[in-house]
């Protein structure tokens, strides 16, 4: 390789690595991606789908902030679904099935066509450190590459071990070698490195399945693509998924073979995700349930592989064969690849700052599963933030942090760096305390200005964003100012909905607040809405739920007071009276930026926050006195005497 | 550099028993230096005293002068009221001895404690929750037996444990609401609406009950504020003296003698009553001072819990008095027909009663009364300031009506802050029920529940909010 000097090196080509590279390169810094296997760029190691509850939100946020995942998912969608569509607007989530090969190909093309970005196949063995500054990496062949910032996105590959039954082999994914050395170096440097576990189900051959015993599941007709740049007409043909269920016999077989499970025999020490349990876990923990649902999901348009959603397992091959055949439709199933579990190293994420730079090694950034998260979307979100911050550190710009009231991505990172994690962290809508204002439909309103400010998106994209927002505002304004009068005709039309008679004239905004009225009814009442659902739906939601949205905004304002109270750097918690030793330890470790963040550290009680506040108020008073020109050292009693 | 945080590391001392001469006084010392300071004047203490043990000996000044024979109780750090190392010195109850001992302690490095500082420290060290800390304050300040009992009940955590029960139910629903959102794709029903509704009803009932006790709770804590009102020279000041059992107001025959608002406290059946005598209300008051007095009378009426409207039975209810009555709220008004003694007896004749009833019936005041019969029997008294019995007769009725004291063992809300929070939580709960009925999304239910949890947590001090803490601890002289 000719050039041995870059601005940013990204280690890894998964969902985090792709976003990190593209963000850095799009901000104009020279970027190098290093991956052990260029054939597996943007590979979906587990389920062939993007999005889901709270995850769909993050894909949209990424998209507005110049990320790549949304477009790639839209381009390769083979089934579209909006989850929770019957529930309120804030908790609806988009999920799509993807052709995983086309997805990977699309991402590869994006990387190869991106200016300022090069891709290199190789394995990074260690970091080059100058004291506490990371200045580059050493490859397996001993060659050195230097960079001003390094981002590690190695996923499940750091000291990865795969388990099938009681057999183990090194590796982060079937067919790919583990990455050895990096985490040992970090551990030697003093990082707390721990183990997590994840798993994946078997892949089945589609011709061996008796589809007549399963229930076909179609996608939605109405499409709200992830990206504001995508068309509402999907490119690829849409496929069906199929529903079937485990049986009591399935559970009996699994229970009878737990002695062959690496999870239950204690071979795996890493903690697995509570929220995405293996079938062994499900059967044991929910023993009263006689059946669990599973979806058979095609991995693409031109593949024979079927992904068995919800049945991840690390039982031996013969046990998998045995229990799978007890599931209706799978009586004669042929397994192409068996399920397995992966154990890997992660860095306890309280050791990184919000900007995803580590606290102890400067210019070293971590993103994705290495920080203890699970999921493509969580990884991608961190990749983008790390990429932007790595570039910013080189360009001399200030750090880029999203607030908990701005984006799920803000919630994700704040949770990680504040609370740490002991199990693979997955995003949920319930993690966002300001959920009602963090909706999919208002992503553009939340983040477009931020995207413009950091200059990561093209002028063309900014124009689309601007136009969408203008059309939304215009429609809302028209609803406010246009009146509907209680004529006989109108009353008759209302009766057909049915909606109560009007007693006086109303604006269309007021009419739309009636629970039974939706924007489609407005058309019937001669009020034209925008045909683009990306325009009309957000306005409708703002109107209908304005009362609740306002209350949520009030709560945000309340919490802002504490968020704005920035804690001085180097605040010595050991000196603060009223803190327990445990609280002192935790505060000293997390070093919260604000009093609001301090309050979110688990195990730090409200009384501790009070103590910090009183401590700080004392400082402030002292400063005020010296500002007055009183040079003598003021004692506490003097301060108190002044009232 | 010294700052507020350091102040909390001081060892503080104060006399914990009331001021003045008593049998014994207790001096409390709390803080990290407690033992090292006290052991210098209580040389009889062993090097490693046992917690909760009493030691007897001579307290000797640093000069070697004997001061008093004392009992010293030692509390280990973590096992005391404040959570710090504490010593309580029981000495003989003379202000001089107390001052001398305090002087010695301060000389050795202790600092006189701020008002409420022991409680503050207990809260900071997690020994009390916020409700309990507030009750300690109420207990210290309670001016009547009932108020003290109430404060004690709260200190024992009765209100807190009731609130925690409600909190549990709210958290349960919230967890299920959240699960029904985030796990909707798992193909399971997390919780049925009617189960949620029944829990909500339980929460609503609990909150309603607590909110309803506020009126009584506040009256028990702060006592009744009773304003005497009426035309000049109908005998308000004489009645005040009767109620207070002392001669506080100047009584003359000259109308308009009382120009300012006169206060007086008394206690009856363990409840505190604050009486407020006001200037008589008359239109022809020309004197500026008197007119200001009348203005104050109206203000006092508005701020009162109960109004005693006094008139001269000899003269009957005159038109001006009907006017005054019309401006009053019947809910809090008692009518005292005064000077019954002038009519030569202590009991009103039926003719007299009828005349008063007749005069009243034409008033707007009367039209606002919901149950006139009950009003006449319970709220109209024929009295004489000379008859000492009227005090108990009237006050008994008043207590019966406003503060049914069958509350010995109920949890009462007596603090305005708690009342506001719980009322808010109740509103949220009622809206939650409507939301479930309407089939609105679980995310809105979750918002209502979170808001009501915030209200409960604020009450219990489980949630930090600088403004609320400021409000509570203002009374503790903290952060000044």
PDB file of C-alpha atoms in Angstrom, chain A residues 132-358:
ATOM      1  CA  UNK A 132      -1.983   7.937  25.746  1.00  0.00           C
ATOM      2  CA  UNK A 133      -2.349   8.971  22.105  1.00  0.00           C
ATOM      3  CA  UNK A 134      -3.361   6.531  19.369  1.00  0.00           C
ATOM      4  CA  UNK A 135      -1.466   7.287  16.168  1.00  0.00           C
ATOM      5  CA  UNK A 136      -2.149   4.261  14.006  1.00  0.00           C
ATOM      6  CA  UNK A 137      -2.327   0.482  13.714  1.00  0.00           C
ATOM      7  CA  UNK A 138      -0.069  -2.491  13.050  1.00  0.00           C
ATOM      8  CA  UNK A 139      -1.310  -5.145  10.615  1.00  0.00           C
ATOM      9  CA  UNK A 140      -0.776  -8.899  10.766  1.00  0.00           C
ATOM     10  CA  UNK A 141       2.144  -8.662   8.340  1.00  0.00           C
ATOM     11  CA  UNK A 142       3.827  -6.164  10.638  1.00  0.00           C
ATOM     12  CA  UNK A 143       3.241  -3.150   8.439  1.00  0.00           C
ATOM     13  CA  UNK A 144       2.309   0.095  10.133  1.00  0.00           C
ATOM     14  CA  UNK A 145      -0.338   2.570   9.043  1.00  0.00           C
ATOM     15  CA  UNK A 146      -0.608   5.936  10.719  1.00  0.00           C
ATOM     16  CA  UNK A 147      -3.661   8.089  11.310  1.00  0.00           C
ATOM     17  CA  UNK A 148      -4.737  11.042  13.415  1.00  0.00           C
ATOM     18  CA  UNK A 149      -7.738   9.104  14.674  1.00  0.00           C
ATOM     19  CA  UNK A 150      -8.642   5.412  14.831  1.00  0.00           C
ATOM     20  CA  UNK A 151     -12.124   3.945  15.134  1.00  0.00           C
ATOM     21  CA  UNK A 152     -12.548   0.321  16.182  1.00  0.00           C
ATOM     22  CA  UNK A 153     -15.747  -1.383  15.026  1.00  0.00           C
ATOM     23  CA  UNK A 154     -14.839  -5.037  15.302  1.00  0.00           C
ATOM     24  CA  UNK A 155     -18.283  -6.312  16.342  1.00  0.00           C
ATOM     25  CA  UNK A 156     -18.203  -9.827  17.750  1.00  0.00           C
ATOM     26  CA  UNK A 157     -14.735 -10.521  16.410  1.00  0.00           C
ATOM     27  CA  UNK A 158     -12.517  -9.553  19.340  1.00  0.00           C
ATOM     28  CA  UNK A 159     -11.460 -12.875  20.840  1.00  0.00           C
ATOM     29  CA  UNK A 160     -14.614 -14.328  19.288  1.00  0.00           C
ATOM     30  CA  UNK A 161     -15.410 -17.956  20.106  1.00  0.00           C
ATOM     31  CA  UNK A 162     -18.235 -19.849  18.412  1.00  0.00           C
ATOM     32  CA  UNK A 163     -20.122 -22.579  20.223  1.00  0.00           C
ATOM     33  CA  UNK A 164     -22.170 -25.397  18.758  1.00  0.00           C
ATOM     34  CA  UNK A 165     -23.039 -27.843  21.464  1.00  0.00           C
ATOM     35  CA  UNK A 166     -19.952 -28.485  23.528  1.00  0.00           C
ATOM     36  CA  UNK A 167     -17.664 -27.880  20.555  1.00  0.00           C
ATOM     37  CA  UNK A 168     -15.900 -24.545  20.236  1.00  0.00           C
ATOM     38  CA  UNK A 169     -13.842 -22.803  17.632  1.00  0.00           C
ATOM     39  CA  UNK A 170     -12.317 -19.366  17.334  1.00  0.00           C
ATOM     40  CA  UNK A 171     -14.185 -16.936  15.091  1.00  0.00           C
ATOM     41  CA  UNK A 172     -16.635 -14.060  15.105  1.00  0.00           C
ATOM     42  CA  UNK A 173     -18.953 -15.551  12.493  1.00  0.00           C
ATOM     43  CA  UNK A 174     -19.153 -18.796  10.576  1.00  0.00           C
ATOM     44  CA  UNK A 175     -16.482 -18.672   7.884  1.00  0.00           C
ATOM     45  CA  UNK A 176     -14.604 -15.733   9.403  1.00  0.00           C
ATOM     46  CA  UNK A 177     -11.632 -15.736  11.739  1.00  0.00           C
ATOM     47  CA  UNK A 178     -11.592 -14.021  15.104  1.00  0.00           C
ATOM     48  CA  UNK A 179      -9.500 -10.979  15.715  1.00  0.00           C
ATOM     49  CA  UNK A 180      -6.896 -11.684  18.352  1.00  0.00           C
ATOM     50  CA  UNK A 181      -4.597  -9.207  20.027  1.00  0.00           C
ATOM     51  CA  UNK A 182      -6.477  -5.953  20.025  1.00  0.00           C
ATOM     52  CA  UNK A 183      -8.534  -6.511  23.150  1.00  0.00           C
ATOM     53  CA  UNK A 184      -5.542  -7.937  25.015  1.00  0.00           C
ATOM     54  CA  UNK A 185      -3.671  -4.741  24.272  1.00  0.00           C
ATOM     55  CA  UNK A 186      -6.581  -2.673  25.534  1.00  0.00           C
ATOM     56  CA  UNK A 187      -6.845  -4.805  28.667  1.00  0.00           C
ATOM     57  CA  UNK A 188      -3.136  -4.338  29.269  1.00  0.00           C
ATOM     58  CA  UNK A 189      -3.606  -0.613  28.961  1.00  0.00           C
ATOM     59  CA  UNK A 190      -6.099  -0.819  31.817  1.00  0.00           C
ATOM     60  CA  UNK A 191      -9.425  -1.093  30.035  1.00  0.00           C
ATOM     61  CA  UNK A 192     -12.080  -3.203  31.670  1.00  0.00           C
ATOM     62  CA  UNK A 193     -12.744  -5.861  29.027  1.00  0.00           C
ATOM     63  CA  UNK A 194     -15.688  -8.225  29.567  1.00  0.00           C
ATOM     64  CA  UNK A 195     -17.490 -11.023  27.728  1.00  0.00           C
ATOM     65  CA  UNK A 196     -20.869 -11.045  26.075  1.00  0.00           C
ATOM     66  CA  UNK A 197     -22.709 -13.716  24.181  1.00  0.00           C
ATOM     67  CA  UNK A 198     -25.050 -13.632  21.246  1.00  0.00           C
ATOM     68  CA  UNK A 199     -26.521 -16.271  19.024  1.00  0.00           C
ATOM     69  CA  UNK A 200     -28.126 -16.982  15.706  1.00  0.00           C
ATOM     70  CA  UNK A 201     -30.667 -19.586  14.509  1.00  0.00           C
ATOM     71  CA  UNK A 202     -30.298 -22.254  11.852  1.00  0.00           C
ATOM     72  CA  UNK A 203     -30.641 -21.455   8.136  1.00  0.00           C
ATOM     73  CA  UNK A 204     -32.955 -23.876   6.364  1.00  0.00           C
ATOM     74  CA  UNK A 205     -33.275 -24.964   2.742  1.00  0.00           C
ATOM     75  CA  UNK A 206     -36.496 -23.589   1.323  1.00  0.00           C
ATOM     76  CA  UNK A 207     -37.299 -26.708  -0.729  1.00  0.00           C
ATOM     77  CA  UNK A 208     -37.336 -28.877   2.385  1.00  0.00           C
ATOM     78  CA  UNK A 209     -40.177 -26.942   4.017  1.00  0.00           C
ATOM     79  CA  UNK A 210     -43.853 -27.914   3.803  1.00  0.00           C
ATOM     80  CA  UNK A 211     -45.253 -24.411   3.383  1.00  0.00           C
ATOM     81  CA  UNK A 212     -48.850 -25.633   3.542  1.00  0.00           C
ATOM     82  CA  UNK A 213     -48.472 -26.090   7.286  1.00  0.00           C
ATOM     83  CA  UNK A 214     -47.439 -22.483   7.841  1.00  0.00           C
ATOM     84  CA  UNK A 215     -49.340 -19.213   7.700  1.00  0.00           C
ATOM     85  CA  UNK A 216     -48.196 -16.728   5.034  1.00  0.00           C
ATOM     86  CA  UNK A 217     -47.470 -13.217   6.276  1.00  0.00           C
ATOM     87  CA  UNK A 218     -47.545 -10.395   3.752  1.00  0.00           C
ATOM     88  CA  UNK A 219     -46.117  -6.925   4.070  1.00  0.00           C
ATOM     89  CA  UNK A 220     -47.891  -3.561   4.037  1.00  0.00           C
ATOM     90  CA  UNK A 221     -49.184  -1.915   0.888  1.00  0.00           C
ATOM     91  CA  UNK A 222     -48.518   1.608   2.016  1.00  0.00           C
ATOM     92  CA  UNK A 223     -44.811   2.331   2.135  1.00  0.00           C
ATOM     93  CA  UNK A 224     -43.052   4.956   4.225  1.00  0.00           C
ATOM     94  CA  UNK A 225     -39.434   4.419   3.206  1.00  0.00           C
ATOM     95  CA  UNK A 226     -36.677   4.982   5.764  1.00  0.00           C
ATOM     96  CA  UNK A 227     -34.961   7.621   3.690  1.00  0.00           C
ATOM     97  CA  UNK A 228     -36.500  10.922   2.671  1.00  0.00           C
ATOM     98  CA  UNK A 229     -34.450  10.457  -0.508  1.00  0.00           C
ATOM     99  CA  UNK A 230     -36.081   7.137  -1.434  1.00  0.00           C
ATOM    100  CA  UNK A 231     -39.113   6.602  -3.601  1.00  0.00           C
ATOM    101  CA  UNK A 232     -42.327   5.254  -2.095  1.00  0.00           C
ATOM    102  CA  UNK A 233     -42.264   2.710  -4.923  1.00  0.00           C
ATOM    103  CA  UNK A 234     -40.122  -0.226  -3.838  1.00  0.00           C
ATOM    104  CA  UNK A 235     -37.501  -1.425  -6.316  1.00  0.00           C
ATOM    105  CA  UNK A 236     -37.632  -5.140  -5.638  1.00  0.00           C
ATOM    106  CA  UNK A 237     -40.536  -7.571  -5.806  1.00  0.00           C
ATOM    107  CA  UNK A 238     -42.167  -8.258  -2.422  1.00  0.00           C
ATOM    108  CA  UNK A 239     -42.069 -11.679  -0.807  1.00  0.00           C
ATOM    109  CA  UNK A 240     -44.042 -13.451   1.910  1.00  0.00           C
ATOM    110  CA  UNK A 241     -42.762 -14.632   5.267  1.00  0.00           C
ATOM    111  CA  UNK A 242     -44.354 -17.627   7.007  1.00  0.00           C
ATOM    112  CA  UNK A 243     -45.491 -18.168  10.564  1.00  0.00           C
ATOM    113  CA  UNK A 244     -45.271 -21.439  12.452  1.00  0.00           C
ATOM    114  CA  UNK A 245     -44.887 -22.431  16.117  1.00  0.00           C
ATOM    115  CA  UNK A 246     -42.866 -24.707  18.316  1.00  0.00           C
ATOM    116  CA  UNK A 247     -44.711 -27.596  19.949  1.00  0.00           C
ATOM    117  CA  UNK A 248     -44.591 -29.276  23.348  1.00  0.00           C
ATOM    118  CA  UNK A 249     -42.503 -31.993  21.764  1.00  0.00           C
ATOM    119  CA  UNK A 250     -39.995 -29.368  20.606  1.00  0.00           C
ATOM    120  CA  UNK A 251     -39.703 -28.119  24.177  1.00  0.00           C
ATOM    121  CA  UNK A 252     -39.317 -31.649  25.560  1.00  0.00           C
ATOM    122  CA  UNK A 253     -36.423 -32.356  23.220  1.00  0.00           C
ATOM    123  CA  UNK A 254     -34.718 -29.083  24.125  1.00  0.00           C
ATOM    124  CA  UNK A 255     -35.165 -29.698  27.863  1.00  0.00           C
ATOM    125  CA  UNK A 256     -33.837 -33.218  27.484  1.00  0.00           C
ATOM    126  CA  UNK A 257     -30.646 -31.959  25.852  1.00  0.00           C
ATOM    127  CA  UNK A 258     -29.719 -29.015  28.038  1.00  0.00           C
ATOM    128  CA  UNK A 259     -26.686 -30.967  29.240  1.00  0.00           C
ATOM    129  CA  UNK A 260     -25.298 -30.506  25.735  1.00  0.00           C
ATOM    130  CA  UNK A 261     -25.892 -26.750  25.737  1.00  0.00           C
ATOM    131  CA  UNK A 262     -22.809 -24.595  26.268  1.00  0.00           C
ATOM    132  CA  UNK A 263     -25.090 -22.031  27.949  1.00  0.00           C
ATOM    133  CA  UNK A 264     -26.472 -24.417  30.520  1.00  0.00           C
ATOM    134  CA  UNK A 265     -23.301 -26.324  31.228  1.00  0.00           C
ATOM    135  CA  UNK A 266     -21.428 -23.138  32.094  1.00  0.00           C
ATOM    136  CA  UNK A 267     -19.007 -23.232  29.166  1.00  0.00           C
ATOM    137  CA  UNK A 268     -20.260 -19.863  27.980  1.00  0.00           C
ATOM    138  CA  UNK A 269     -19.558 -17.217  30.589  1.00  0.00           C
ATOM    139  CA  UNK A 270     -20.623 -14.167  28.586  1.00  0.00           C
ATOM    140  CA  UNK A 271     -24.006 -12.674  29.298  1.00  0.00           C
ATOM    141  CA  UNK A 272     -26.595 -13.053  26.573  1.00  0.00           C
ATOM    142  CA  UNK A 273     -29.362 -10.659  25.616  1.00  0.00           C
ATOM    143  CA  UNK A 274     -32.410 -11.009  27.853  1.00  0.00           C
ATOM    144  CA  UNK A 275     -34.484  -9.464  25.100  1.00  0.00           C
ATOM    145  CA  UNK A 276     -33.454 -11.823  22.350  1.00  0.00           C
ATOM    146  CA  UNK A 277     -33.209 -15.103  24.241  1.00  0.00           C
ATOM    147  CA  UNK A 278     -32.207 -18.388  22.671  1.00  0.00           C
ATOM    148  CA  UNK A 279     -34.862 -21.076  22.378  1.00  0.00           C
ATOM    149  CA  UNK A 280     -33.153 -22.927  25.258  1.00  0.00           C
ATOM    150  CA  UNK A 281     -33.631 -19.814  27.377  1.00  0.00           C
ATOM    151  CA  UNK A 282     -37.246 -19.374  26.323  1.00  0.00           C
ATOM    152  CA  UNK A 283     -38.150 -22.946  27.118  1.00  0.00           C
ATOM    153  CA  UNK A 284     -36.485 -22.793  30.514  1.00  0.00           C
ATOM    154  CA  UNK A 285     -37.489 -19.344  31.636  1.00  0.00           C
ATOM    155  CA  UNK A 286     -41.058 -19.469  30.371  1.00  0.00           C
ATOM    156  CA  UNK A 287     -41.698 -23.105  31.166  1.00  0.00           C
ATOM    157  CA  UNK A 288     -45.442 -22.511  31.366  1.00  0.00           C
ATOM    158  CA  UNK A 289     -45.698 -21.585  27.692  1.00  0.00           C
ATOM    159  CA  UNK A 290     -46.412 -24.565  25.514  1.00  0.00           C
ATOM    160  CA  UNK A 291     -45.510 -22.892  22.235  1.00  0.00           C
ATOM    161  CA  UNK A 292     -43.386 -20.044  20.822  1.00  0.00           C
ATOM    162  CA  UNK A 293     -43.998 -18.416  17.465  1.00  0.00           C
ATOM    163  CA  UNK A 294     -41.363 -18.332  14.772  1.00  0.00           C
ATOM    164  CA  UNK A 295     -41.223 -16.674  11.372  1.00  0.00           C
ATOM    165  CA  UNK A 296     -39.630 -18.285   8.349  1.00  0.00           C
ATOM    166  CA  UNK A 297     -37.905 -15.429   6.544  1.00  0.00           C
ATOM    167  CA  UNK A 298     -36.283 -15.740   3.089  1.00  0.00           C
ATOM    168  CA  UNK A 299     -32.783 -14.248   3.104  1.00  0.00           C
ATOM    169  CA  UNK A 300     -33.212 -12.859  -0.373  1.00  0.00           C
ATOM    170  CA  UNK A 301     -34.872 -13.150  -3.747  1.00  0.00           C
ATOM    171  CA  UNK A 302     -32.369 -15.532  -5.302  1.00  0.00           C
ATOM    172  CA  UNK A 303     -31.313 -17.654  -2.395  1.00  0.00           C
ATOM    173  CA  UNK A 304     -32.523 -20.961  -1.016  1.00  0.00           C
ATOM    174  CA  UNK A 305     -31.814 -19.935   2.562  1.00  0.00           C
ATOM    175  CA  UNK A 306     -34.573 -19.382   5.085  1.00  0.00           C
ATOM    176  CA  UNK A 307     -33.862 -17.637   8.381  1.00  0.00           C
ATOM    177  CA  UNK A 308     -35.759 -19.059  11.360  1.00  0.00           C
ATOM    178  CA  UNK A 309     -36.593 -15.956  13.391  1.00  0.00           C
ATOM    179  CA  UNK A 310     -36.773 -16.326  17.173  1.00  0.00           C
ATOM    180  CA  UNK A 311     -35.129 -19.759  17.435  1.00  0.00           C
ATOM    181  CA  UNK A 312     -31.475 -18.925  18.016  1.00  0.00           C
ATOM    182  CA  UNK A 313     -29.674 -21.858  19.599  1.00  0.00           C
ATOM    183  CA  UNK A 314     -26.288 -23.297  20.433  1.00  0.00           C
ATOM    184  CA  UNK A 315     -27.412 -26.902  20.920  1.00  0.00           C
ATOM    185  CA  UNK A 316     -25.464 -29.590  18.982  1.00  0.00           C
ATOM    186  CA  UNK A 317     -26.319 -30.205  15.335  1.00  0.00           C
ATOM    187  CA  UNK A 318     -28.121 -33.481  15.961  1.00  0.00           C
ATOM    188  CA  UNK A 319     -30.326 -31.898  18.644  1.00  0.00           C
ATOM    189  CA  UNK A 320     -31.143 -29.002  16.317  1.00  0.00           C
ATOM    190  CA  UNK A 321     -32.148 -31.505  13.608  1.00  0.00           C
ATOM    191  CA  UNK A 322     -34.268 -33.372  16.110  1.00  0.00           C
ATOM    192  CA  UNK A 323     -36.210 -30.446  17.578  1.00  0.00           C
ATOM    193  CA  UNK A 324     -36.630 -28.565  14.308  1.00  0.00           C
ATOM    194  CA  UNK A 325     -38.485 -31.554  12.839  1.00  0.00           C
ATOM    195  CA  UNK A 326     -41.175 -31.235  15.539  1.00  0.00           C
ATOM    196  CA  UNK A 327     -42.164 -27.787  14.250  1.00  0.00           C
ATOM    197  CA  UNK A 328     -45.130 -27.880  11.800  1.00  0.00           C
ATOM    198  CA  UNK A 329     -43.848 -27.462   8.261  1.00  0.00           C
ATOM    199  CA  UNK A 330     -40.295 -28.518   9.165  1.00  0.00           C
ATOM    200  CA  UNK A 331     -40.930 -32.266   9.463  1.00  0.00           C
ATOM    201  CA  UNK A 332     -38.458 -32.981   6.648  1.00  0.00           C
ATOM    202  CA  UNK A 333     -36.329 -29.918   6.978  1.00  0.00           C
ATOM    203  CA  UNK A 334     -32.812 -29.733   5.635  1.00  0.00           C
ATOM    204  CA  UNK A 335     -30.501 -27.494   7.645  1.00  0.00           C
ATOM    205  CA  UNK A 336     -27.944 -25.644   5.521  1.00  0.00           C
ATOM    206  CA  UNK A 337     -26.190 -23.956   8.429  1.00  0.00           C
ATOM    207  CA  UNK A 338     -26.769 -24.757  12.068  1.00  0.00           C
ATOM    208  CA  UNK A 339     -27.433 -22.181  14.749  1.00  0.00           C
ATOM    209  CA  UNK A 340     -24.569 -21.243  17.036  1.00  0.00           C
ATOM    210  CA  UNK A 341     -23.603 -18.900  19.843  1.00  0.00           C
ATOM    211  CA  UNK A 342     -20.736 -16.410  19.770  1.00  0.00           C
ATOM    212  CA  UNK A 343     -18.843 -15.168  22.780  1.00  0.00           C
ATOM    213  CA  UNK A 344     -16.790 -12.032  22.342  1.00  0.00           C
ATOM    214  CA  UNK A 345     -14.981  -9.245  24.192  1.00  0.00           C
ATOM    215  CA  UNK A 346     -16.518  -5.851  24.751  1.00  0.00           C
ATOM    216  CA  UNK A 347     -15.248  -2.750  26.442  1.00  0.00           C
ATOM    217  CA  UNK A 348     -17.373  -1.637  29.398  1.00  0.00           C
ATOM    218  CA  UNK A 349     -18.769   1.526  27.753  1.00  0.00           C
ATOM    219  CA  UNK A 350     -18.510   3.781  30.802  1.00  0.00           C
ATOM    220  CA  UNK A 351     -14.882   4.011  29.659  1.00  0.00           C
ATOM    221  CA  UNK A 352     -15.774   6.171  26.683  1.00  0.00           C
ATOM    222  CA  UNK A 353     -17.011   9.752  26.367  1.00  0.00           C
ATOM    223  CA  UNK A 354     -20.256  10.745  24.690  1.00  0.00           C
ATOM    224  CA  UNK A 355     -18.237  11.498  21.554  1.00  0.00           C
ATOM    225  CA  UNK A 356     -17.216   7.779  21.631  1.00  0.00           C
ATOM    226  CA  UNK A 357     -13.553   8.534  22.148  1.00  0.00           C
ATOM    227  CA  UNK A 358     -12.052   6.441  24.932  1.00  0.00           C
TER     228      UNK A 358
END
